[in-house]
Every structure is written in structure tokens, then in C-alpha cells.
DNA sequence: CACTGTTTAAGCCGTG
DNA sequence: CACGGCTTAAACAGTG
């Protein structure tokens, strides 16, 4: 009876890549979202080997976060202090370890450059929008408290605030770099200043072309039921999570040509959870 | 300054 | 042997 994932390697180096270690950390976090320091902490907690030479392996870890497409930076909410972003797994990267093994893979996970561009743009746009709303709120508060000095912003707050947001570091305005083949900017309607609404899918986005929705129980759907490695959650939960918090990667409930269940999710049978 | 993030480069190692 | 996944080192910029 093989015991796949036991966290007792003592001072021996665990047989896991930095990609695997980082994925483990992210996956075992409640929100599948961790700042860099927490990724470090998880690895050091679970694997004593990584309690020494921290500067060296953490450099390698950071290299992996940047270099590998499977890891994605999620900007911090502007109202929350702290340095650095959160890190998560690309929504299509949870099955990058075939057969549930965390060991060396045959193919590394990659996404096309265009999709990277689009995702990055949307993420940055969402961030800019958060900043705009945040500053808008701040100025409004100021104006209400001291109308004599700040009342003028109430009239054209949006324009002023947008201009301010463009200048106010450290948050940059909407990214000037556009996807190579995208001709039209995705213009998002203004919406409430909450994570849920900001990150929610744009209403009435264009219909998907050439993308066939997947029926529950269809051959394709069944093919998708190949379980990822042992996860402390099920596939549906993860898909729902990403559709809620990272819709940048989805398009009408689909990612690329891969459908993501929205309404009647099928059951995915994941193996028993490794208990940390 | 310490931490975070990106990038380039070299080398190791298993597979076809 | 070439190729690709992965590791390690290091230069460097940005940020709190
Ligand atoms: Mg990355």
C-alpha cells in the first residue's frame, strides 16, 4: 500500500519540485491564495529541510513563481496594507500533475502569450478600478467633512479622481501595454467597490464563438473527471471559486475551449486528503 | 534596508 | 545526441 504524501522527510530533501511545494502551499490555504511569506512558511513548517539556507531556496522559489505560467499574481486590495501580491494557481493548472503525482512532470504547464496578455490586462484593470473607487470614496469623505476646501470634487469627482489615480503611485493607471492581437479594449462598466462585484464577470459579454458548451455527463465532461492529485477540496469548489474571484480567466463560463461548470456541476471524486 | 518580483544564464538529469 | 523539465545563481528594479 503506497503512502504517497507523508510529510516526514526529516532533514532529507523532499522529492518535490518547487512547483509542487508551492502548489501544495496554495492548495492547502483556505482561499487558494497566499502571499509569498506564507508560501515560505508552509514549506518550512512541513519540511524541515527547508528551514536552513533560506536565502538560497527562496530565491529559487521566487524564480519559479515568476517563470512558471501556473502561478498567478493577484493584486492586493488597495485598502489592505502590505507588500507584495497574493499568489494563486492558474485555474487550469490544478491538473498539471498527472495521476495525482507531485513528482516531475512530462510537460510543464504553459499558457499562450495572448491569453497571458488578456489575463494580465484584466487583472490590472480590476486593480486600477479598485484604486479609482477607493480614491473616489476618500475624496468624497473629505468633501463631506470639509465642503469649503474639498467640496469642488463632488461635481466632477470621477474625472478628478481618475486623473489622480493615474498619477498617484504606487498604483499605476490602466496598463498601456495591449495584447498583441486585441484591437478593442475591454471597457468595464463602473460597479460597486467590493471584491465580489469587481471581480465578477462582465455582464453581457460577447457570445463565445466556436466554443461548444459541455453537457453534464457527456463524453467530454466524463473525460474531465480525471481527478487531479489528492486535493483538500473538490474540483467543482475550485472552479466555482475561480469563477467568482478570478473571472479574468473565464469567458462566459469557459476557459479557452474548456468549459467550466456553472450551474449543474457534476461530481468529481477526489482521493482522500493528505492530512498536514 | 529587507523584501518582492522579473529575467538571464548555466548546468543537471531523464527520455526518446 | 537533442530536448525539455527543473534547479541554482545572480543581476537588477520596485516597494513599504
Ligand atoms: Mg507566473
Coordinates of C-alpha atoms (C1' of nucleotides) and ligand atoms in Angstrom, one line a residue:
Chain A
X1 CA 0.0 0.0 0.0
X2 CA 1.8 3.1 -1.2
X3 CA 1.8 6.1 1.1
X4 CA 2.0 8.9 -1.4
X5 CA 2.2 12.0 0.7
X6 CA 3.7 11.8 4.1
X7 CA 5.4 14.9 5.4
X8 CA 8.2 13.2 7.2
X9 CA 11.4 13.5 5.4
X10 CA 13.3 14.7 8.4
X11 CA 16.3 16.7 7.2
X12 CA 16.3 14.9 3.9
X13 CA 15.4 16.9 0.8
X14 CA 11.8 16.0 -0.1
X15 CA 11.3 14.7 -3.7
X16 CA 9.1 17.6 -4.7
X17 CA 9.9 20.4 -7.1
X18 CA 9.5 24.0 -6.1
X19 CA 6.4 24.0 -8.3
X20 CA 5.0 21.1 -6.3
X21 CA 5.8 22.6 -2.9
X22 CA 4.3 25.9 -3.9
X23 CA 1.2 24.3 -5.3
X24 CA 0.8 22.4 -2.1
X25 CA 1.0 25.5 -0.1
X26 CA -1.5 27.4 -2.2
X27 CA -3.9 24.4 -2.4
X28 CA -3.9 23.9 1.3
X29 CA -4.7 27.5 2.1
X30 CA -8.3 28.3 2.7
X31 CA -8.7 30.8 -0.2
X32 CA -6.1 29.1 -2.5
X33 CA -4.4 32.4 -2.2
X34 CA -1.1 33.2 -0.3
X35 CA 1.4 35.9 0.0
X36 CA 5.0 34.9 -0.6
X37 CA 5.9 34.8 3.0
X38 CA 3.1 32.4 3.7
X39 CA 4.3 30.1 1.0
X40 CA 7.7 30.1 2.6
X41 CA 6.1 29.4 6.0
X42 CA 4.1 26.4 4.8
X43 CA 7.1 24.8 3.2
X44 CA 9.3 25.4 6.2
X45 CA 6.6 24.1 8.5
X46 CA 6.1 20.9 6.6
X47 CA 9.7 20.2 5.5
X48 CA 12.5 20.7 8.0
X49 CA 15.0 20.5 5.1
X50 CA 13.9 24.0 4.1
X51 CA 14.5 25.6 7.4
X52 CA 18.1 26.2 6.5
X53 CA 19.7 28.0 3.6
X54 CA 16.5 30.1 3.3
X55 CA 18.0 32.8 1.2
X56 CA 19.1 30.3 -1.5
X57 CA 16.0 28.2 -1.9
X58 CA 13.6 31.1 -1.5
X59 CA 15.4 32.8 -4.4
X60 CA 14.7 29.7 -6.5
X61 CA 11.1 29.7 -5.3
X62 CA 10.6 33.2 -6.4
X63 CA 12.1 32.4 -9.7
X64 CA 9.6 29.6 -10.1
X65 CA 6.6 31.9 -9.2
X66 CA 7.6 34.4 -11.9
X67 CA 8.8 32.0 -14.5
X68 CA 6.0 29.4 -14.5
X69 CA 2.7 30.1 -16.0
X70 CA 0.9 28.0 -13.4
X71 CA 1.4 30.7 -10.8
X72 CA -0.5 33.9 -11.0
X73 CA -0.1 37.1 -9.1
X74 CA -3.3 38.5 -7.7
X75 CA -3.1 42.2 -6.7
X76 CA -3.8 43.1 -3.1
X77 CA -6.9 45.0 -2.3
X78 CA -5.7 48.6 -2.1
X79 CA -7.3 49.1 1.3
X80 CA -5.1 46.4 2.7
X81 CA -1.7 47.2 3.8
X82 CA 1.3 45.1 3.0
X83 CA 3.9 44.5 0.5
X84 CA 3.7 42.1 -2.5
X85 CA 0.8 40.4 -4.1
X86 CA -1.0 37.2 -3.4
X87 CA -0.2 34.1 -5.4
X88 CA -2.6 31.5 -6.7
X89 CA -2.7 28.7 -9.1
X90 CA -3.8 29.2 -12.7
X91 CA -7.3 27.8 -12.8
X92 CA -6.2 25.3 -15.4
X93 CA -3.2 24.3 -13.6
X94 CA -4.7 22.1 -10.9
X95 CA -4.4 19.0 -13.0
X96 CA -0.9 19.7 -14.1
X97 CA 0.3 16.8 -12.0
X98 CA -0.9 13.7 -13.9
X99 CA -2.1 10.7 -11.9
X100 CA -2.0 12.6 -8.7
X101 CA 1.7 12.6 -8.5
X102 CA 3.5 15.7 -7.4
X103 CA 6.7 14.5 -9.0
X104 CA 8.4 15.6 -12.2
X105 CA 6.0 16.2 -15.0
X106 CA 6.3 15.2 -18.6
X107 CA 5.1 18.6 -19.8
X108 CA 5.2 21.8 -18.0
X109 CA 2.1 23.9 -17.8
X110 CA 2.0 26.8 -20.2
X111 CA -0.5 29.3 -21.5
X112 CA -0.4 31.1 -24.7
X113 CA 1.1 34.6 -24.7
X114 CA -2.2 36.1 -25.9
X115 CA -4.1 34.6 -23.0
X116 CA -1.4 35.9 -20.6
X117 CA -1.8 39.4 -22.1
X118 CA -5.5 39.4 -21.7
X119 CA -5.5 38.0 -18.2
X120 CA -2.8 40.5 -17.1
X121 CA -4.7 43.3 -18.6
X122 CA -7.9 42.4 -16.9
X123 CA -6.2 41.9 -13.6
X124 CA -4.6 45.3 -13.9
X125 CA -7.8 46.9 -15.0
X126 CA -9.6 45.5 -12.0
X127 CA -6.8 46.8 -9.8
X128 CA -7.0 50.3 -11.3
X129 CA -10.7 50.2 -10.9
X130 CA -10.3 49.4 -7.2
X131 CA -7.9 52.3 -6.8
X132 CA -10.3 54.6 -8.6
X133 CA -13.2 53.7 -6.4
X134 CA -11.1 53.8 -3.4
X135 CA -9.8 57.3 -4.1
X136 CA -13.3 58.3 -5.1
X137 CA -14.5 57.3 -1.7
X138 CA -11.7 59.0 0.1
X139 CA -12.3 62.3 -1.7
X140 CA -16.0 62.1 -1.1
X141 CA -15.4 61.6 2.6
X142 CA -13.1 64.6 2.5
X143 CA -15.6 66.7 0.7
X144 CA -18.4 65.8 3.1
X145 CA -16.3 66.6 6.1
X146 CA -14.9 69.8 4.7
X147 CA -17.0 71.1 1.8
X148 CA -15.3 74.5 1.7
X149 CA -11.9 73.1 0.8
X150 CA -12.9 69.9 -0.9
X151 CA -16.4 70.4 -2.0
X152 CA -15.5 71.0 -5.6
X153 CA -14.7 67.4 -6.1
X154 CA -18.2 66.4 -5.6
X155 CA -19.3 67.7 -9.0
X156 CA -16.8 66.0 -11.2
X157 CA -15.4 63.6 -8.8
X158 CA -15.0 60.9 -11.4
X159 CA -12.8 62.9 -13.7
X160 CA -10.7 64.3 -10.9
X161 CA -10.2 61.0 -9.3
X162 CA -9.4 59.2 -12.4
X163 CA -6.7 61.8 -13.1
X164 CA -5.5 61.5 -9.6
X165 CA -5.4 57.7 -9.9
X166 CA -3.3 58.0 -13.0
X167 CA -0.6 60.0 -11.1
X168 CA -0.8 58.6 -7.7
X169 CA 1.8 56.0 -7.2
X170 CA 2.3 53.2 -6.4
X171 CA -0.8 52.3 -8.3
X172 CA -0.5 52.7 -12.0
X173 CA -3.2 53.6 -14.3
X174 CA -4.6 51.1 -16.8
X175 CA -1.8 49.3 -18.4
X176 CA -0.7 50.8 -21.7
X177 CA 0.6 47.5 -23.0
X178 CA -2.1 45.9 -25.0
X179 CA -2.4 42.3 -26.2
X180 CA -0.7 41.9 -29.5
X181 CA -3.8 40.9 -31.5
X182 CA -6.6 42.5 -29.5
X183 CA -7.9 45.6 -31.2
X184 CA -10.5 46.8 -28.7
X185 CA -10.0 47.5 -25.1
X186 CA -12.4 45.8 -22.7
X187 CA -14.2 48.7 -21.2
X188 CA -15.8 47.7 -17.9
X189 CA -18.8 49.5 -16.6
X190 CA -18.5 51.1 -13.2
X191 CA -19.6 48.9 -10.4
X192 CA -19.7 48.8 -6.6
X193 CA -16.4 48.7 -4.7
X194 CA -16.4 45.2 -3.5
X195 CA -14.2 42.4 -4.4
X196 CA -17.1 40.3 -5.5
X197 CA -18.6 42.8 -7.8
X198 CA -15.2 44.0 -9.2
X199 CA -14.1 40.5 -10.0
X200 CA -17.4 39.3 -11.2
X201 CA -17.7 38.6 -14.9
X202 CA -18.6 41.5 -17.1
X203 CA -22.3 41.5 -17.8
X204 CA -23.4 40.7 -21.3
X205 CA -20.0 39.9 -22.6
X206 CA -19.9 38.9 -26.3
X207 CA -21.1 35.5 -27.1
X208 CA -18.5 32.9 -27.4
X209 CA -17.7 31.8 -30.9
X210 CA -16.7 28.2 -31.7
X211 CA -16.9 27.2 -28.1
X212 CA -19.3 24.4 -27.5
X213 CA -20.8 24.2 -24.1
X214 CA -20.4 21.0 -22.3
X215 CA -23.2 18.9 -21.2
X216 CA -23.1 17.2 -17.9
X217 CA -22.5 13.5 -18.4
X218 CA -21.2 14.0 -22.0
X219 CA -18.1 12.2 -23.1
X220 CA -16.0 15.3 -22.8
X221 CA -17.4 16.0 -19.3
X222 CA -16.6 12.5 -18.2
X223 CA -13.1 13.0 -19.6
X224 CA -12.7 16.0 -17.4
X225 CA -13.4 13.9 -14.3
X226 CA -9.9 12.6 -14.2
X227 CA -9.1 13.5 -10.7
X228 CA -6.2 15.8 -10.0
X229 CA -3.8 14.8 -7.3
X230 CA -5.3 14.5 -3.9
X231 CA -6.9 17.7 -3.0
X232 CA -8.4 19.0 0.2
X233 CA -11.4 20.2 -1.8
X234 CA -13.2 19.1 -4.9
X235 CA -13.0 20.3 -8.4
X236 CA -16.3 22.0 -8.5
X237 CA -15.5 24.0 -5.5
X238 CA -12.3 25.2 -7.1
X239 CA -13.9 26.0 -10.4
X240 CA -16.6 28.0 -8.6
X241 CA -14.0 29.8 -6.6
X242 CA -12.1 30.9 -9.7
X243 CA -15.2 32.0 -11.5
X244 CA -16.0 34.1 -8.5
X245 CA -12.7 35.6 -7.8
X246 CA -10.7 35.3 -10.9
X247 CA -13.1 35.6 -13.8
X248 CA -10.4 37.2 -15.8
X249 CA -9.5 33.7 -16.9
X250 CA -13.0 32.8 -17.9
X251 CA -15.2 33.8 -20.8
X252 CA -18.8 33.1 -20.5
X253 CA -18.1 30.3 -18.1
X254 CA -15.4 28.8 -20.2
X255 CA -11.7 28.9 -20.3
X256 CA -10.4 28.7 -23.8
X257 CA -12.2 25.8 -25.2
X258 CA -12.6 24.2 -21.9
X259 CA -16.0 24.6 -20.3
X260 CA -16.2 25.4 -16.7
X261 CA -19.4 24.3 -15.0
X262 CA -21.6 27.0 -13.8
X263 CA -25.0 25.5 -12.9
X264 CA -25.2 21.8 -12.6
X265 CA -21.7 20.8 -11.7
X266 CA -21.0 17.1 -11.9
X267 CA -19.4 15.3 -9.1
X268 CA -15.7 14.9 -9.1
X269 CA -14.3 12.2 -7.0
X270 CA -11.1 13.2 -5.4
X271 CA -9.0 10.9 -3.4
X272 CA -8.6 11.1 0.3
X273 CA -6.9 14.2 1.6
X274 CA -3.4 14.3 2.7
X275 CA -3.6 15.5 6.3
X276 CA -1.0 18.0 7.1
Chain B
dC1 C1' 17.3 48.3 4.1
dA2 C1' 14.8 44.0 3.6
dC3 C1' 11.6 42.0 0.9
dT4 C1' 9.3 41.1 -3.5
dG5 C1' 9.4 40.1 -8.4
dT6 C1' 11.5 39.5 -13.2
dT7 C1' 14.8 37.9 -16.1
dT8 C1' 19.0 35.7 -18.0
dA9 C1' 22.1 32.1 -17.9
dA10 C1' 24.4 27.7 -16.9
dG11 C1' 24.2 23.1 -15.6
dC12 C1' 22.0 18.6 -14.2
dC13 C1' 19.4 14.8 -15.5
dG14 C1' 15.9 11.6 -17.6
dT15 C1' 13.7 10.4 -22.1
dG16 C1' 13.3 9.4 -26.9
Chain C
dC1 C1' 22.8 13.1 -29.0
dA2 C1' 19.0 16.8 -28.5
dC3 C1' 15.3 18.3 -26.0
dG4 C1' 12.8 19.7 -22.1
dG5 C1' 11.8 20.0 -17.0
dC6 C1' 13.9 21.5 -13.2
dT7 C1' 17.5 23.8 -10.1
dT8 C1' 20.6 27.2 -8.9
dA9 C1' 22.9 31.5 -9.1
dA10 C1' 22.8 36.2 -9.9
dA11 C1' 21.8 40.9 -11.7
dC12 C1' 18.6 44.2 -11.1
dA13 C1' 14.3 47.1 -10.4
dG14 C1' 10.4 48.3 -7.5
dT15 C1' 8.3 48.8 -2.9
dG16 C1' 7.0 49.5 2.1
Ligands
LIG1 MG1 3.9 33.3 -13.2

